[in-house]
Tab-separated table of C-alpha atoms and ligand atoms in Angstrom:
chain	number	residue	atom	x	y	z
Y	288	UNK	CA	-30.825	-69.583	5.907
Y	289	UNK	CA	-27.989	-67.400	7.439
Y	290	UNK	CA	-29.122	-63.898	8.633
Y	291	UNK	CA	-28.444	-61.797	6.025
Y	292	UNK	CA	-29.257	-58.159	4.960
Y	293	UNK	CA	-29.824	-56.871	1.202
Y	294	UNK	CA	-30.630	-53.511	-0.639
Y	295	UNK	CA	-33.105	-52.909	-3.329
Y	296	UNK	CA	-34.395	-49.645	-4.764
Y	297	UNK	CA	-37.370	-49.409	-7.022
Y	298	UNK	CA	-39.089	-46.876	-9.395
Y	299	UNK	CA	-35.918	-44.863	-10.547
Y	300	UNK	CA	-34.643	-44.424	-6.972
Y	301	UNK	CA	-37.637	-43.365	-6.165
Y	302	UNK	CA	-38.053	-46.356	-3.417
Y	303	UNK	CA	-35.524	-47.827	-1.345
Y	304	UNK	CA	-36.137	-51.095	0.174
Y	305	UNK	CA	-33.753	-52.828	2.858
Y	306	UNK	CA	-34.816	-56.510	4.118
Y	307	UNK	CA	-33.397	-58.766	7.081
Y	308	UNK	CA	-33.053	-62.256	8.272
Y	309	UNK	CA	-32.609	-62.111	11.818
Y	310	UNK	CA	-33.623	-66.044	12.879
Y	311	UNK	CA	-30.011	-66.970	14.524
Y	312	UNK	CA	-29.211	-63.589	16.083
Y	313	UNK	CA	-32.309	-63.173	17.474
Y	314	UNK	CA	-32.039	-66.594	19.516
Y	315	UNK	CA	-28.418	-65.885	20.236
Y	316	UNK	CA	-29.660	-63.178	22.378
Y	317	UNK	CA	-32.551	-65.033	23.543
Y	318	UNK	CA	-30.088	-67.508	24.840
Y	319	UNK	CA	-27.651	-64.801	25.835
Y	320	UNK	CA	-29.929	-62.984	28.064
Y	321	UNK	CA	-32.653	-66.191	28.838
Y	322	UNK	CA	-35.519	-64.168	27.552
Y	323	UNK	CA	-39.153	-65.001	27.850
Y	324	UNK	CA	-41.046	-65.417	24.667
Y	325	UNK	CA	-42.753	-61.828	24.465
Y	326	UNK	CA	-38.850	-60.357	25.919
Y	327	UNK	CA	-36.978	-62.216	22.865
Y	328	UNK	CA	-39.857	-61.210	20.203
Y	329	UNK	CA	-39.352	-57.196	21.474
Y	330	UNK	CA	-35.592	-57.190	21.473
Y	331	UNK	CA	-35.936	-58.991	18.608
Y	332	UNK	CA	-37.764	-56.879	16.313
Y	333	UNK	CA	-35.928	-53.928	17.712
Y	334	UNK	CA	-32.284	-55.374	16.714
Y	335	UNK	CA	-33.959	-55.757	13.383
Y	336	UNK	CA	-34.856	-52.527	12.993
Y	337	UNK	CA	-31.328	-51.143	13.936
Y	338	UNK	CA	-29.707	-53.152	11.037
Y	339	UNK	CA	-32.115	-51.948	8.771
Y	340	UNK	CA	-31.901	-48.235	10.298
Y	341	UNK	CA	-27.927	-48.261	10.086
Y	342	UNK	CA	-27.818	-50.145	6.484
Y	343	UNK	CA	-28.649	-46.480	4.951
Y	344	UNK	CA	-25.622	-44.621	6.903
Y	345	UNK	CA	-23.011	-43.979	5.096
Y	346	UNK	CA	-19.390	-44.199	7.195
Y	347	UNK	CA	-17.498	-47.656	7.978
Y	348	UNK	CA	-17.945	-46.863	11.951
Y	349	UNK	CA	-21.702	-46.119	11.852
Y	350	UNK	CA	-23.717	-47.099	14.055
Y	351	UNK	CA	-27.273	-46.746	15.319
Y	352	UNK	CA	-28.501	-46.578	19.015
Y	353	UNK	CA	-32.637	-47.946	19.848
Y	354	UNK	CA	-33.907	-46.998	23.114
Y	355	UNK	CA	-37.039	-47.514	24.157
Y	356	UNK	CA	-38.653	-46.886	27.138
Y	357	UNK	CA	-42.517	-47.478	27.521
Y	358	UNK	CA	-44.794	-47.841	30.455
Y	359	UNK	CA	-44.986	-51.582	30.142
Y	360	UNK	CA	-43.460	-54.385	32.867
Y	361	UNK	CA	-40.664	-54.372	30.508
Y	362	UNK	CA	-38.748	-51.531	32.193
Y	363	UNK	CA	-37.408	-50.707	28.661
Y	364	UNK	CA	-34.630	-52.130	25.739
Y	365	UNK	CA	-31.615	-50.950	24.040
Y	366	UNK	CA	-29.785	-51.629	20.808
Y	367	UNK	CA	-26.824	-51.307	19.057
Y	368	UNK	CA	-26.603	-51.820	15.870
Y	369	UNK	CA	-23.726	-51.008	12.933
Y	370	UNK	CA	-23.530	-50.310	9.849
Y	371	UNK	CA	-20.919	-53.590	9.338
Y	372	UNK	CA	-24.027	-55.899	9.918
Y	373	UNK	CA	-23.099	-56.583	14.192
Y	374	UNK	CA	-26.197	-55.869	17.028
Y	375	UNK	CA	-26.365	-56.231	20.493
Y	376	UNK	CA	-29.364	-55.807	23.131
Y	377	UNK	CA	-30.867	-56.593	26.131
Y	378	UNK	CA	-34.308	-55.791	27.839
Y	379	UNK	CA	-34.363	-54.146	31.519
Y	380	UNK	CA	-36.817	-57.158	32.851
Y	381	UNK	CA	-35.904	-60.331	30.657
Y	382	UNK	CA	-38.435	-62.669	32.170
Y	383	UNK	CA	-41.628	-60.950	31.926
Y	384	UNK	CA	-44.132	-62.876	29.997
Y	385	UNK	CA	-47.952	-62.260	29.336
Y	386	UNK	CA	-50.524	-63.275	27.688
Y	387	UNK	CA	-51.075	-63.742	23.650
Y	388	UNK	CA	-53.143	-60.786	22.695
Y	389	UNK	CA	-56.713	-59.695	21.088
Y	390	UNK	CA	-55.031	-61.271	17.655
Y	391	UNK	CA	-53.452	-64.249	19.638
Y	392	UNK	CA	-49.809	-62.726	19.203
Y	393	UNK	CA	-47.290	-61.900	21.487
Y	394	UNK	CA	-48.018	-58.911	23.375
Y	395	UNK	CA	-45.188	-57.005	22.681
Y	396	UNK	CA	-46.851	-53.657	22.850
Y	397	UNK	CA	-48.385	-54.587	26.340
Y	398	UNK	CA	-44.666	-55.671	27.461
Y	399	UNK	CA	-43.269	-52.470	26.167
Y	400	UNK	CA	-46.188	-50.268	27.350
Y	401	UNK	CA	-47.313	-47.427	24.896
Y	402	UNK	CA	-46.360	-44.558	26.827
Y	403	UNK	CA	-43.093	-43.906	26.897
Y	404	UNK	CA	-40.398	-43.167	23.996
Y	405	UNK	CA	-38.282	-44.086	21.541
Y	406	UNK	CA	-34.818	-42.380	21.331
Y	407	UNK	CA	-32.675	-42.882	18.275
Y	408	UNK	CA	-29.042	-42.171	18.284
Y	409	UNK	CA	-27.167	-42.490	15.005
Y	410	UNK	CA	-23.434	-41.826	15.432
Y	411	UNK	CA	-21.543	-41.173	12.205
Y	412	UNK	CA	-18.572	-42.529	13.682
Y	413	UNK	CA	-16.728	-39.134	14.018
Y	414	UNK	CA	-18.044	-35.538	15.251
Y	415	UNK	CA	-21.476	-35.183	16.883
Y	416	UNK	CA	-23.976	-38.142	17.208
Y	417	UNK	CA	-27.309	-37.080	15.999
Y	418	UNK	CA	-30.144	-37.751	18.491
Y	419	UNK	CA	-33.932	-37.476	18.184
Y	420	UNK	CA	-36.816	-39.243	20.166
Y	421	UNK	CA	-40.531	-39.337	19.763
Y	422	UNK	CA	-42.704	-40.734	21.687
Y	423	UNK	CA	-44.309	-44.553	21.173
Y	424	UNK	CA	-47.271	-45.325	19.083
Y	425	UNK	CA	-48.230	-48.771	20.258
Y	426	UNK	CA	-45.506	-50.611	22.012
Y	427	UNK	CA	-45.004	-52.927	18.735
Y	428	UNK	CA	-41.988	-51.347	17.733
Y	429	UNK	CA	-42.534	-51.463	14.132
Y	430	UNK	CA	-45.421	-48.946	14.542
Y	431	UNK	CA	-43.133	-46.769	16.635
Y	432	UNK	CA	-39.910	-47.093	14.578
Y	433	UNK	CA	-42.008	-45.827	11.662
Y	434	UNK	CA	-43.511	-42.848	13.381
Y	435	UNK	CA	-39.394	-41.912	14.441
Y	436	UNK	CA	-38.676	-42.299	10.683
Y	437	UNK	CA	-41.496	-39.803	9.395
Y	438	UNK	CA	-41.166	-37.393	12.195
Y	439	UNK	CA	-37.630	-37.004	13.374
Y	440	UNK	CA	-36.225	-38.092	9.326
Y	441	UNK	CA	-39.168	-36.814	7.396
Y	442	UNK	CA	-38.818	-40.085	5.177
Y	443	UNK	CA	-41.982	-41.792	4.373
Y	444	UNK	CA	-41.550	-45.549	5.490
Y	445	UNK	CA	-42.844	-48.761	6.057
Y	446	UNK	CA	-41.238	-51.575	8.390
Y	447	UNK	CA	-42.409	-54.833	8.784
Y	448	UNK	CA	-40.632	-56.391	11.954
Y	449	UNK	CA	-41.343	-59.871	13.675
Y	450	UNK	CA	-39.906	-62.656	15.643
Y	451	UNK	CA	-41.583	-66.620	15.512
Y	452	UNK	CA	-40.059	-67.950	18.663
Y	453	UNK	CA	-41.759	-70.988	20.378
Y	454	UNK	CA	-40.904	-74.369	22.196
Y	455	UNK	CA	-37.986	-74.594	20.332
Y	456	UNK	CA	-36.562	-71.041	20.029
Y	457	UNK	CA	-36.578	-68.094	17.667
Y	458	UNK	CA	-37.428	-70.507	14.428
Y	459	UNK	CA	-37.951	-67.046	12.299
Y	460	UNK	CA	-37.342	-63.428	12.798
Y	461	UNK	CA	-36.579	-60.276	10.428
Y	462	UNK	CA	-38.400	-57.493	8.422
Y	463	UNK	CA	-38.294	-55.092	5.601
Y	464	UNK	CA	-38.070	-51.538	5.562
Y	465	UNK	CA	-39.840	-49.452	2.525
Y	466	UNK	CA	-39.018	-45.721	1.985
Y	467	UNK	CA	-40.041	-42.773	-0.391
Y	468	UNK	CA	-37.104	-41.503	-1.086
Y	469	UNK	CA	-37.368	-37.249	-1.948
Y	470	UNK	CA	-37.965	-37.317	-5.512
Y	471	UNK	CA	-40.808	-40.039	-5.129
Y	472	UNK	CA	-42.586	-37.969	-2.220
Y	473	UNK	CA	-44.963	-36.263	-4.311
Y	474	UNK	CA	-46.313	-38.868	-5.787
Y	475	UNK	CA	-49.308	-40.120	-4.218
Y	476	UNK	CA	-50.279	-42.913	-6.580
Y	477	UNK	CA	-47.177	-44.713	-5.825
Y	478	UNK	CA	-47.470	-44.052	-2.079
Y	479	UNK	CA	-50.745	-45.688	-1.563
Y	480	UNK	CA	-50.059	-48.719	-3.872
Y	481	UNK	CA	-46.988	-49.514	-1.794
Y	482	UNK	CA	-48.942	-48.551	1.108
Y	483	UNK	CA	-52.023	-51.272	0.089
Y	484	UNK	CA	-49.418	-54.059	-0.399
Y	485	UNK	CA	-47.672	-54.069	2.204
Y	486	UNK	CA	-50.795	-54.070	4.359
Y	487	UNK	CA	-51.870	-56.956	2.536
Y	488	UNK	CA	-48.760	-59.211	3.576
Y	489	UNK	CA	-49.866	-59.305	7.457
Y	490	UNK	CA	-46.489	-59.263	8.684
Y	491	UNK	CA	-42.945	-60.642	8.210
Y	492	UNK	CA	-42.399	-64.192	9.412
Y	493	UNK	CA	-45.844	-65.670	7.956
Y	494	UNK	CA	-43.606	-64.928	4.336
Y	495	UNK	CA	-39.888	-66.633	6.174
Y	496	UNK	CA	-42.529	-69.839	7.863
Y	497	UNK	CA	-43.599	-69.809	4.020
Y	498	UNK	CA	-40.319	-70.215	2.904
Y	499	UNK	CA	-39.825	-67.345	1.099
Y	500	UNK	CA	-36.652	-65.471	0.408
Y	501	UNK	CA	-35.625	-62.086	0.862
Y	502	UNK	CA	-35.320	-61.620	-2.911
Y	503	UNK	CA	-38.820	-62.920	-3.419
Y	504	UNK	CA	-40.604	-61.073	-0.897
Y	505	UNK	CA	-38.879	-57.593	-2.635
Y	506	UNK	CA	-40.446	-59.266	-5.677
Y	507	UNK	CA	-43.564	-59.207	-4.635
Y	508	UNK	CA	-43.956	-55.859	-3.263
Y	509	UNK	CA	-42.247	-54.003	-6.347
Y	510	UNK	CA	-41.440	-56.439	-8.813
Y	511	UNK	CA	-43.482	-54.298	-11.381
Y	512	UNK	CA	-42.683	-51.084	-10.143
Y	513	UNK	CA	-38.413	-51.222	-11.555
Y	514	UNK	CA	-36.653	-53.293	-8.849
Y	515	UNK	CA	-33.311	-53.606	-8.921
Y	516	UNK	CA	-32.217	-56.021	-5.748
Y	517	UNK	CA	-28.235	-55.114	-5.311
Y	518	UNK	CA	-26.465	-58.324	-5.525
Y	519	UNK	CA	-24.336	-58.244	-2.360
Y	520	UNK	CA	-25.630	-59.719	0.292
Y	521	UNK	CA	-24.233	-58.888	3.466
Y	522	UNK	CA	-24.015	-60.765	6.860
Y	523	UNK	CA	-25.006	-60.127	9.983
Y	524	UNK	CA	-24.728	-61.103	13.083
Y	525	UNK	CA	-25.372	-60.500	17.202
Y	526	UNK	CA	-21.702	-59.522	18.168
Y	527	UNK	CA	-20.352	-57.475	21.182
Y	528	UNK	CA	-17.475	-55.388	21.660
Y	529	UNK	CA	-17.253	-55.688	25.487
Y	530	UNK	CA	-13.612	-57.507	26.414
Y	531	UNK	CA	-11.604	-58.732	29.805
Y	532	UNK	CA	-9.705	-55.573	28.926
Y	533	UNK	CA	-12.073	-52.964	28.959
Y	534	UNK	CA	-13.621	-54.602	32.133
Y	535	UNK	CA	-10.215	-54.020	34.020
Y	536	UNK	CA	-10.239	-50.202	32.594
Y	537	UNK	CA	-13.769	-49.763	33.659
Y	538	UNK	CA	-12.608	-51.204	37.217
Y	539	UNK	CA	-9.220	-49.046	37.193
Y	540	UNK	CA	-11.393	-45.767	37.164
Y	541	UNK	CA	-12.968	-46.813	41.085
Y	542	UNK	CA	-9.649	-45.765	41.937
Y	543	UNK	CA	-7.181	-47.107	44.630
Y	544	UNK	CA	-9.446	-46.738	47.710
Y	545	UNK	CA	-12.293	-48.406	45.851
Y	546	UNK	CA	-10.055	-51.252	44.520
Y	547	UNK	CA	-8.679	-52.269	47.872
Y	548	UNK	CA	-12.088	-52.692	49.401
Y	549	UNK	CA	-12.903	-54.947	46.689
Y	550	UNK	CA	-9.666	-57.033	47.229
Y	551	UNK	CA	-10.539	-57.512	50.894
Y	552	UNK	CA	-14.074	-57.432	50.930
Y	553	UNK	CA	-15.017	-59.934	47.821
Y	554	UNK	CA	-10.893	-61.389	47.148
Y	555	UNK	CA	-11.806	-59.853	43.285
Y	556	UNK	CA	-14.787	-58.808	41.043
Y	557	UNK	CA	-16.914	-59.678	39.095
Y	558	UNK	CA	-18.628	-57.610	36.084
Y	559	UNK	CA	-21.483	-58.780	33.604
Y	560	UNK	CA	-21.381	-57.244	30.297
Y	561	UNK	CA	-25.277	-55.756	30.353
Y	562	UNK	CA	-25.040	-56.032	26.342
Y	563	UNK	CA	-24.104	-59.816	25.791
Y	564	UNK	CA	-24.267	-61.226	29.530
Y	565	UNK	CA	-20.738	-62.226	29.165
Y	566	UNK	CA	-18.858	-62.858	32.585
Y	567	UNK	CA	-16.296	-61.521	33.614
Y	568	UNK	CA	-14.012	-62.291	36.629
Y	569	UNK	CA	-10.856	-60.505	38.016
Y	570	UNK	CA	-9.082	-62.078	40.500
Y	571	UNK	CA	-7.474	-60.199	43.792
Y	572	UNK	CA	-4.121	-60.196	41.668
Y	573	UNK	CA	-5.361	-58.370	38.984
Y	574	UNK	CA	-7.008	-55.877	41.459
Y	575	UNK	CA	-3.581	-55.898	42.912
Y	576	UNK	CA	-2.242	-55.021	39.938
Y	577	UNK	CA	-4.409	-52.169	39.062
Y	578	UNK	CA	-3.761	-50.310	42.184
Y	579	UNK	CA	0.085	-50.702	42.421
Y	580	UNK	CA	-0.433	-49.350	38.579
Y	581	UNK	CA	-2.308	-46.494	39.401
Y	582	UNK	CA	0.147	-45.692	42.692
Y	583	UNK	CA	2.849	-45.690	39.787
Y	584	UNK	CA	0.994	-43.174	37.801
Y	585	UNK	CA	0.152	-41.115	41.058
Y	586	UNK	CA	4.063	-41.064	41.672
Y	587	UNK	CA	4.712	-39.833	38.320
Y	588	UNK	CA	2.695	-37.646	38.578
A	567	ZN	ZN1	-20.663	-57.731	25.947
């Protein structure tokens, strides 16, 4: 199934419920950045989570920034994700892997450490980004994405995040995110059945291994409490917005002195986009052309 993302609400508005397919994305970056199992199943779940953090915002540009930075030999992660369905990643030490944990899972919250923080950017796409962090519950992302949303958002949510990734790469990976919405906060019966079933389901990709749709799992957890699943279903996808371009402006600001060290030092440069782990390489002559272009602006100056 392609990775997808769809919107639901439930009980008169009362609920909102967003749920993601994340399987291909989720071993593009695997691939991408040649993550170990417990590396891809933490970025994983975290790119995840920004798509279903930045499916609520509201502006074209939106987009939502995931750090986290734990105690764990992961050295930390970061996200990007947008409100038009693209994400991008990496972890700060791709190859650590460990051992399965007490419930023969991948350790993701040992990786990740749980000390540390999460901090949450969401940038509207104009004016002020709004920033918040909290610091980590377990490690396991979900848990600590959660905790953000109730303390820094005051919205009452579940999210369900996982990655299956084996032998043969990520094979299933997404979640679904459950919130009370304002005028559902007082009421308590509703909270704790929601809160009982989606205990019950014992994660995400057991239901994708199943087979199950997205549509079907939403059916399940509120079919009989009003759902309404919103019929556009929207793609998404790992994408990254780094370019050859923006490599040579990033290179232009060393400056001339910087420039012609590189030319006779190295004959060029060479820059890896930390997001995607795209290569880049600029040769001597387009060094060369970046300083006689910044001597012209110099003169005109
Ligand atoms: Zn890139």
């Amino acid at each position: 199934m392609a990775d997808q993302l769809i919107r639901a609400t439930a009980a008169e508005g009362g609920i909102r419920a967003v749920g993601i397919i994340s399987t291909r994305l989720t071993e593009e970056a695997r691939q991408r950045h040649k993550l170990s199992y417990v590396a891809t199943a933490a970025l994983g779940r975290t790119m995840s989570a920004g798509l279903l953090l930045a499916s609520s915002m509201k502006r074209e540009n939106s987009r939502v920034n995931i750090r986290v930075k734990g105690n764990g030999p992961l050295g930390g992660l970061l996200v990007d994700a947008g409100l038009d369905g693209t994400v991008r990643g990496y972890v700060f030490n791709p190859d650590v892997e460990l051992p399965p944990n007490a419930q023969g899972k991948l350790d993701v919250g040992g990786a990740v450490g749980s000390e540390g923080f999460v901090y949450v950017v969401r940038d509207i796409g104009h004016g002020y980004p709004y920033s918040s962090t909290v610091e980590l519950v377990s490690g396991e992302i979900g848990e600590d994405i959660t905790h953000y949303l109730f303390t820094s958002e005051q919205t009452p949510s579940a999210l369900l995040v996982g990655v299956f990734v084996g032998a043969d790469g990520v094979t299933a990976a997404g979640g679904i995110l459950v919130q009370i919405m304002p005028k559902a906060a007082q009421d308590e019966a509703l909270i704790s059945t929601l809160e009982a079933r989606i205990a019950e389901l014992k994660g995400f990709t057991p239901l994708l291994r199943e087979g199950k749709t997205l549509p079907e799992i939403f059916e399940s957890l509120l079919g009989d409490l009003g759902l309404e699943i919103f019929p556009d279903v929207q793609l998404v996808r790992f994408d990254c917005r780094c370019s050859f371009d923006r490599v040579l402006s990033a290179l232009r600001t060393l400056g001339e002195a910087e420039l012609l060290d590189m030319i006779e030092k190295d004959g060029g440069a060479e820059a890896t986009c930390e997001f995607c782990g795209e290569v880049y390489q600029a040769t001597d002559q387009h060094l060369s052309e970046l300083v006689q272009d910044l001597q012209a602006s110099a003169i005109a100056e």
